[in-house]
Amino acid sequence: MKISIGSDHAGFEYKELLREYLTGKKYTVIDEGTYSTEPTDYPDYAAKVAHRVVGNEVDFGIVICGTGLGISIAANKVKGIRAAVVSTAFTAESAKNHNHANIIAFGSRVNTIEEVKEYLEIYMNTKESDALRHVNRVKKIHDLEG
Ligand code: RB5
């Protein structure tokens, strides 16, 4: 499994911890930055992760900012991206099962790192539903891209 991960300065510490956590589990992790707590702009890292995902270079992406909001909004501007902000076990499962999210977003000012690891595991261990209603809804999302 190959994963692209990126954050802004607010998500930097969580990115470092998640990268260590995932490499410890023998996953291949591409670290897209940022590489310090120096203030920076979350769209830059959203774009790097999103392009890896739509280019099929990785299985999925992880993005982190203070809330998970700005960085997911930015990632969703890239055609083919379904980035979902996750802050509970339920939203982690639904993001994959219902929404077929190909990027999962976290807020470092919203959840603890232990919660984030738990939700990431749920997301990774959940399958995309092949129920027609979900497949049709995901298709309709991409029809909006024009
Ligand atoms: C940075 O202060 C903060 O605005 C950013 O990390 C994020 O929460 C934006 O949505």
JSON list of C-alpha atoms and ligand atoms in Angstrom, two decimals:
[
{"chain": "A", "resi": 1, "resn": "MET", "atom": "CA", "xyz": [0.00, 0.00, 0.00]},
{"chain": "A", "resi": 2, "resn": "LYS", "atom": "CA", "xyz": [1.30, 3.42, -1.04]},
{"chain": "A", "resi": 3, "resn": "ILE", "atom": "CA", "xyz": [0.07, 6.61, 0.63]},
{"chain": "A", "resi": 4, "resn": "SER", "atom": "CA", "xyz": [0.68, 10.31, -0.08]},
{"chain": "A", "resi": 5, "resn": "ILE", "atom": "CA", "xyz": [0.57, 12.61, 2.96]},
{"chain": "A", "resi": 6, "resn": "GLY", "atom": "CA", "xyz": [0.68, 16.39, 3.21]},
{"chain": "A", "resi": 7, "resn": "SER", "atom": "CA", "xyz": [-0.08, 19.14, 5.68]},
{"chain": "A", "resi": 8, "resn": "ASP", "atom": "CA", "xyz": [0.32, 22.82, 6.37]},
{"chain": "A", "resi": 9, "resn": "HIS", "atom": "CA", "xyz": [2.19, 24.13, 9.44]},
{"chain": "A", "resi": 10, "resn": "ALA", "atom": "CA", "xyz": [-0.80, 23.46, 11.72]},
{"chain": "A", "resi": 11, "resn": "GLY", "atom": "CA", "xyz": [-0.83, 19.82, 10.65]},
{"chain": "A", "resi": 12, "resn": "PHE", "atom": "CA", "xyz": [2.94, 19.36, 10.54]},
{"chain": "A", "resi": 13, "resn": "GLU", "atom": "CA", "xyz": [3.32, 17.56, 13.86]},
{"chain": "A", "resi": 14, "resn": "TYR", "atom": "CA", "xyz": [0.46, 15.15, 13.10]},
{"chain": "A", "resi": 15, "resn": "LYS", "atom": "CA", "xyz": [1.89, 14.50, 9.63]},
{"chain": "A", "resi": 16, "resn": "GLU", "atom": "CA", "xyz": [5.22, 13.55, 11.15]},
{"chain": "A", "resi": 17, "resn": "LEU", "atom": "CA", "xyz": [3.55, 11.24, 13.66]},
{"chain": "A", "resi": 18, "resn": "LEU", "atom": "CA", "xyz": [1.32, 9.60, 11.03]},
{"chain": "A", "resi": 19, "resn": "ARG", "atom": "CA", "xyz": [4.23, 9.11, 8.65]},
{"chain": "A", "resi": 20, "resn": "GLU", "atom": "CA", "xyz": [6.19, 7.32, 11.39]},
{"chain": "A", "resi": 21, "resn": "TYR", "atom": "CA", "xyz": [3.11, 5.29, 12.33]},
{"chain": "A", "resi": 22, "resn": "LEU", "atom": "CA", "xyz": [2.46, 4.18, 8.74]},
{"chain": "A", "resi": 23, "resn": "THR", "atom": "CA", "xyz": [6.07, 3.43, 7.83]},
{"chain": "A", "resi": 24, "resn": "GLY", "atom": "CA", "xyz": [6.25, 1.39, 11.06]},
{"chain": "A", "resi": 25, "resn": "LYS", "atom": "CA", "xyz": [3.46, -0.70, 9.58]},
{"chain": "A", "resi": 26, "resn": "LYS", "atom": "CA", "xyz": [5.52, -1.16, 6.40]},
{"chain": "A", "resi": 27, "resn": "TYR", "atom": "CA", "xyz": [3.40, 1.09, 4.19]},
{"chain": "A", "resi": 28, "resn": "THR", "atom": "CA", "xyz": [5.20, 3.22, 1.61]},
{"chain": "A", "resi": 29, "resn": "VAL", "atom": "CA", "xyz": [4.59, 6.87, 2.44]},
{"chain": "A", "resi": 30, "resn": "ILE", "atom": "CA", "xyz": [5.32, 9.82, 0.16]},
{"chain": "A", "resi": 31, "resn": "ASP", "atom": "CA", "xyz": [5.79, 12.93, 2.31]},
{"chain": "A", "resi": 32, "resn": "GLU", "atom": "CA", "xyz": [4.68, 15.97, 0.30]},
{"chain": "A", "resi": 33, "resn": "GLY", "atom": "CA", "xyz": [5.55, 18.49, 3.05]},
{"chain": "A", "resi": 34, "resn": "THR", "atom": "CA", "xyz": [5.36, 20.88, 4.72]},
{"chain": "A", "resi": 35, "resn": "TYR", "atom": "CA", "xyz": [8.62, 20.15, 6.50]},
{"chain": "A", "resi": 36, "resn": "SER", "atom": "CA", "xyz": [8.47, 22.57, 9.46]},
{"chain": "A", "resi": 37, "resn": "THR", "atom": "CA", "xyz": [6.08, 24.65, 11.55]},
{"chain": "A", "resi": 38, "resn": "GLU", "atom": "CA", "xyz": [6.92, 27.74, 9.49]},
{"chain": "A", "resi": 39, "resn": "PRO", "atom": "CA", "xyz": [3.57, 29.30, 8.40]},
{"chain": "A", "resi": 40, "resn": "THR", "atom": "CA", "xyz": [2.60, 28.15, 4.93]},
{"chain": "A", "resi": 41, "resn": "ASP", "atom": "CA", "xyz": [-0.46, 27.76, 2.65]},
{"chain": "A", "resi": 42, "resn": "TYR", "atom": "CA", "xyz": [-2.56, 24.59, 2.83]},
{"chain": "A", "resi": 43, "resn": "PRO", "atom": "CA", "xyz": [-3.66, 24.63, -0.88]},
{"chain": "A", "resi": 44, "resn": "ASP", "atom": "CA", "xyz": [-0.04, 23.92, -1.91]},
{"chain": "A", "resi": 45, "resn": "TYR", "atom": "CA", "xyz": [0.03, 20.60, -0.04]},
{"chain": "A", "resi": 46, "resn": "ALA", "atom": "CA", "xyz": [-3.54, 19.71, -0.96]},
{"chain": "A", "resi": 47, "resn": "ALA", "atom": "CA", "xyz": [-2.50, 20.03, -4.62]},
{"chain": "A", "resi": 48, "resn": "LYS", "atom": "CA", "xyz": [0.58, 17.81, -4.21]},
{"chain": "A", "resi": 49, "resn": "VAL", "atom": "CA", "xyz": [-1.40, 15.01, -2.54]},
{"chain": "A", "resi": 50, "resn": "ALA", "atom": "CA", "xyz": [-4.35, 15.35, -4.93]},
{"chain": "A", "resi": 51, "resn": "HIS", "atom": "CA", "xyz": [-2.15, 15.06, -8.02]},
{"chain": "A", "resi": 52, "resn": "ARG", "atom": "CA", "xyz": [-0.51, 11.89, -6.69]},
{"chain": "A", "resi": 53, "resn": "VAL", "atom": "CA", "xyz": [-3.98, 10.40, -6.14]},
{"chain": "A", "resi": 54, "resn": "VAL", "atom": "CA", "xyz": [-5.48, 11.28, -9.53]},
{"chain": "A", "resi": 55, "resn": "GLY", "atom": "CA", "xyz": [-2.23, 10.21, -11.19]},
{"chain": "A", "resi": 56, "resn": "ASN", "atom": "CA", "xyz": [-2.73, 6.76, -9.62]},
{"chain": "A", "resi": 57, "resn": "GLU", "atom": "CA", "xyz": [0.71, 6.95, -8.02]},
{"chain": "A", "resi": 58, "resn": "VAL", "atom": "CA", "xyz": [-0.73, 6.08, -4.60]},
{"chain": "A", "resi": 59, "resn": "ASP", "atom": "CA", "xyz": [-3.67, 4.15, -3.16]},
{"chain": "A", "resi": 60, "resn": "PHE", "atom": "CA", "xyz": [-5.04, 7.15, -1.29]},
{"chain": "A", "resi": 61, "resn": "GLY", "atom": "CA", "xyz": [-4.05, 10.46, 0.29]},
{"chain": "A", "resi": 62, "resn": "ILE", "atom": "CA", "xyz": [-4.00, 12.00, 3.75]},
{"chain": "A", "resi": 63, "resn": "VAL", "atom": "CA", "xyz": [-4.15, 15.78, 4.28]},
{"chain": "A", "resi": 64, "resn": "ILE", "atom": "CA", "xyz": [-3.97, 17.64, 7.58]},
{"chain": "A", "resi": 65, "resn": "CYS", "atom": "CA", "xyz": [-4.46, 21.27, 8.55]},
{"chain": "A", "resi": 66, "resn": "GLY", "atom": "CA", "xyz": [-5.81, 22.90, 11.71]},
{"chain": "A", "resi": 67, "resn": "THR", "atom": "CA", "xyz": [-9.40, 21.93, 10.99]},
{"chain": "A", "resi": 68, "resn": "GLY", "atom": "CA", "xyz": [-9.16, 19.64, 7.97]},
{"chain": "A", "resi": 69, "resn": "LEU", "atom": "CA", "xyz": [-11.45, 22.09, 6.21]},
{"chain": "A", "resi": 70, "resn": "GLY", "atom": "CA", "xyz": [-9.25, 24.35, 4.11]},
{"chain": "A", "resi": 71, "resn": "ILE", "atom": "CA", "xyz": [-6.98, 21.55, 2.92]},
{"chain": "A", "resi": 72, "resn": "SER", "atom": "CA", "xyz": [-9.94, 19.33, 1.93]},
{"chain": "A", "resi": 73, "resn": "ILE", "atom": "CA", "xyz": [-11.75, 22.16, 0.16]},
{"chain": "A", "resi": 74, "resn": "ALA", "atom": "CA", "xyz": [-8.58, 22.79, -1.85]},
{"chain": "A", "resi": 75, "resn": "ALA", "atom": "CA", "xyz": [-8.04, 19.08, -2.65]},
{"chain": "A", "resi": 76, "resn": "ASN", "atom": "CA", "xyz": [-11.62, 18.81, -3.89]},
{"chain": "A", "resi": 77, "resn": "LYS", "atom": "CA", "xyz": [-10.87, 21.37, -6.61]},
{"chain": "A", "resi": 78, "resn": "VAL", "atom": "CA", "xyz": [-8.72, 18.78, -8.39]},
{"chain": "A", "resi": 79, "resn": "LYS", "atom": "CA", "xyz": [-10.76, 16.74, -10.86]},
{"chain": "A", "resi": 80, "resn": "GLY", "atom": "CA", "xyz": [-11.30, 13.20, -9.66]},
{"chain": "A", "resi": 81, "resn": "ILE", "atom": "CA", "xyz": [-10.74, 13.95, -5.98]},
{"chain": "A", "resi": 82, "resn": "ARG", "atom": "CA", "xyz": [-13.20, 13.01, -3.26]},
{"chain": "A", "resi": 83, "resn": "ALA", "atom": "CA", "xyz": [-11.64, 14.43, -0.09]},
{"chain": "A", "resi": 84, "resn": "ALA", "atom": "CA", "xyz": [-13.58, 13.92, 3.13]},
{"chain": "A", "resi": 85, "resn": "VAL", "atom": "CA", "xyz": [-12.97, 15.56, 6.50]},
{"chain": "A", "resi": 86, "resn": "VAL", "atom": "CA", "xyz": [-13.17, 12.92, 9.20]},
{"chain": "A", "resi": 87, "resn": "SER", "atom": "CA", "xyz": [-13.57, 13.70, 12.92]},
{"chain": "A", "resi": 88, "resn": "THR", "atom": "CA", "xyz": [-15.41, 10.64, 14.30]},
{"chain": "A", "resi": 89, "resn": "ALA", "atom": "CA", "xyz": [-15.35, 6.86, 13.84]},
{"chain": "A", "resi": 90, "resn": "PHE", "atom": "CA", "xyz": [-18.70, 7.10, 12.03]},
{"chain": "A", "resi": 91, "resn": "THR", "atom": "CA", "xyz": [-17.51, 9.69, 9.51]},
{"chain": "A", "resi": 92, "resn": "ALA", "atom": "CA", "xyz": [-14.32, 7.65, 8.94]},
{"chain": "A", "resi": 93, "resn": "GLU", "atom": "CA", "xyz": [-16.38, 4.61, 7.95]},
{"chain": "A", "resi": 94, "resn": "SER", "atom": "CA", "xyz": [-18.90, 6.59, 5.89]},
{"chain": "A", "resi": 95, "resn": "ALA", "atom": "CA", "xyz": [-16.20, 8.50, 4.03]},
{"chain": "A", "resi": 96, "resn": "LYS", "atom": "CA", "xyz": [-14.96, 5.24, 2.51]},
{"chain": "A", "resi": 97, "resn": "ASN", "atom": "CA", "xyz": [-18.16, 3.17, 2.40]},
{"chain": "A", "resi": 98, "resn": "HIS", "atom": "CA", "xyz": [-20.63, 5.79, 1.15]},
{"chain": "A", "resi": 99, "resn": "ASN", "atom": "CA", "xyz": [-18.48, 8.50, -0.41]},
{"chain": "A", "resi": 100, "resn": "HIS", "atom": "CA", "xyz": [-15.58, 6.42, -1.77]},
{"chain": "A", "resi": 101, "resn": "ALA", "atom": "CA", "xyz": [-13.24, 9.11, -0.45]},
{"chain": "A", "resi": 102, "resn": "ASN", "atom": "CA", "xyz": [-9.80, 8.91, -2.05]},
{"chain": "A", "resi": 103, "resn": "ILE", "atom": "CA", "xyz": [-8.36, 11.51, 0.33]},
{"chain": "A", "resi": 104, "resn": "ILE", "atom": "CA", "xyz": [-8.99, 11.61, 4.07]},
{"chain": "A", "resi": 105, "resn": "ALA", "atom": "CA", "xyz": [-8.58, 14.95, 5.85]},
{"chain": "A", "resi": 106, "resn": "PHE", "atom": "CA", "xyz": [-7.93, 15.57, 9.54]},
{"chain": "A", "resi": 107, "resn": "GLY", "atom": "CA", "xyz": [-7.86, 18.63, 11.79]},
{"chain": "A", "resi": 108, "resn": "SER", "atom": "CA", "xyz": [-4.99, 18.75, 14.25]},
{"chain": "A", "resi": 109, "resn": "ARG", "atom": "CA", "xyz": [-6.96, 21.28, 16.32]},
{"chain": "A", "resi": 110, "resn": "VAL", "atom": "CA", "xyz": [-10.04, 19.04, 16.30]},
{"chain": "A", "resi": 111, "resn": "ASN", "atom": "CA", "xyz": [-8.91, 15.52, 17.24]},
{"chain": "A", "resi": 112, "resn": "THR", "atom": "CA", "xyz": [-6.09, 14.01, 19.27]},
{"chain": "A", "resi": 113, "resn": "ILE", "atom": "CA", "xyz": [-3.42, 12.08, 17.40]},
{"chain": "A", "resi": 114, "resn": "GLU", "atom": "CA", "xyz": [-4.72, 8.85, 18.94]},
{"chain": "A", "resi": 115, "resn": "GLU", "atom": "CA", "xyz": [-8.20, 9.57, 17.58]},
{"chain": "A", "resi": 116, "resn": "VAL", "atom": "CA", "xyz": [-6.75, 10.38, 14.18]},
{"chain": "A", "resi": 117, "resn": "LYS", "atom": "CA", "xyz": [-4.86, 7.05, 14.11]},
{"chain": "A", "resi": 118, "resn": "GLU", "atom": "CA", "xyz": [-8.05, 5.21, 15.10]},
{"chain": "A", "resi": 119, "resn": "TYR", "atom": "CA", "xyz": [-10.10, 6.92, 12.36]},
{"chain": "A", "resi": 120, "resn": "LEU", "atom": "CA", "xyz": [-7.39, 6.31, 9.79]},
{"chain": "A", "resi": 121, "resn": "GLU", "atom": "CA", "xyz": [-7.45, 2.59, 10.60]},
{"chain": "A", "resi": 122, "resn": "ILE", "atom": "CA", "xyz": [-11.24, 2.52, 10.26]},
{"chain": "A", "resi": 123, "resn": "TYR", "atom": "CA", "xyz": [-11.02, 4.28, 6.89]},
{"chain": "A", "resi": 124, "resn": "MET", "atom": "CA", "xyz": [-8.31, 1.89, 5.66]},
{"chain": "A", "resi": 125, "resn": "ASN", "atom": "CA", "xyz": [-10.20, -1.19, 6.83]},
{"chain": "A", "resi": 126, "resn": "THR", "atom": "CA", "xyz": [-13.54, -0.18, 5.31]},
{"chain": "A", "resi": 127, "resn": "LYS", "atom": "CA", "xyz": [-14.52, -1.13, 1.77]},
{"chain": "A", "resi": 128, "resn": "GLU", "atom": "CA", "xyz": [-16.17, 1.14, -0.80]},
{"chain": "A", "resi": 129, "resn": "SER", "atom": "CA", "xyz": [-19.82, 0.07, -1.00]},
{"chain": "A", "resi": 130, "resn": "ASP", "atom": "CA", "xyz": [-20.77, -1.31, -4.41]},
{"chain": "A", "resi": 131, "resn": "ALA", "atom": "CA", "xyz": [-24.47, -0.72, -3.72]},
{"chain": "A", "resi": 132, "resn": "LEU", "atom": "CA", "xyz": [-25.89, 0.99, -6.79]},
{"chain": "A", "resi": 133, "resn": "ARG", "atom": "CA", "xyz": [-27.26, 3.95, -4.81]},
{"chain": "A", "resi": 134, "resn": "HIS", "atom": "CA", "xyz": [-23.80, 4.84, -3.53]},
{"chain": "A", "resi": 135, "resn": "VAL", "atom": "CA", "xyz": [-22.10, 4.22, -6.87]},
{"chain": "A", "resi": 136, "resn": "ASN", "atom": "CA", "xyz": [-24.68, 6.46, -8.60]},
{"chain": "A", "resi": 137, "resn": "ARG", "atom": "CA", "xyz": [-24.24, 9.24, -6.04]},
{"chain": "A", "resi": 138, "resn": "VAL", "atom": "CA", "xyz": [-20.46, 9.18, -6.44]},
{"chain": "A", "resi": 139, "resn": "LYS", "atom": "CA", "xyz": [-20.92, 9.29, -10.21]},
{"chain": "A", "resi": 140, "resn": "LYS", "atom": "CA", "xyz": [-23.20, 12.32, -9.80]},
{"chain": "A", "resi": 141, "resn": "ILE", "atom": "CA", "xyz": [-20.49, 14.08, -7.79]},
{"chain": "A", "resi": 142, "resn": "HIS", "atom": "CA", "xyz": [-18.12, 13.71, -10.72]},
{"chain": "A", "resi": 143, "resn": "ASP", "atom": "CA", "xyz": [-20.79, 14.73, -13.24]},
{"chain": "A", "resi": 144, "resn": "LEU", "atom": "CA", "xyz": [-20.65, 18.12, -11.50]},
{"chain": "A", "resi": 145, "resn": "GLU", "atom": "CA", "xyz": [-17.05, 18.48, -12.67]},
{"chain": "A", "resi": 146, "resn": "GLY", "atom": "CA", "xyz": [-18.39, 18.95, -16.22]},
{"chain": "B", "resi": 1, "resn": "RB5", "atom": "C1", "xyz": [-3.94, 27.85, 9.84]},
{"chain": "B", "resi": 1, "resn": "RB5", "atom": "O1", "xyz": [-3.94, 28.76, 10.88]},
{"chain": "B", "resi": 1, "resn": "RB5", "atom": "C2", "xyz": [-5.36, 27.30, 9.62]},
{"chain": "B", "resi": 1, "resn": "RB5", "atom": "O2", "xyz": [-6.19, 28.30, 9.11]},
{"chain": "B", "resi": 1, "resn": "RB5", "atom": "C3", "xyz": [-5.34, 26.11, 8.70]},
{"chain": "B", "resi": 1, "resn": "RB5", "atom": "O3", "xyz": [-4.49, 25.13, 9.21]},
{"chain": "B", "resi": 1, "resn": "RB5", "atom": "C4", "xyz": [-6.66, 25.41, 8.47]},
{"chain": "B", "resi": 1, "resn": "RB5", "atom": "O4", "xyz": [-7.31, 25.11, 9.68]},
{"chain": "B", "resi": 1, "resn": "RB5", "atom": "C5", "xyz": [-7.54, 26.00, 7.47]},
{"chain": "B", "resi": 1, "resn": "RB5", "atom": "O5", "xyz": [-8.62, 25.48, 7.14]}
]
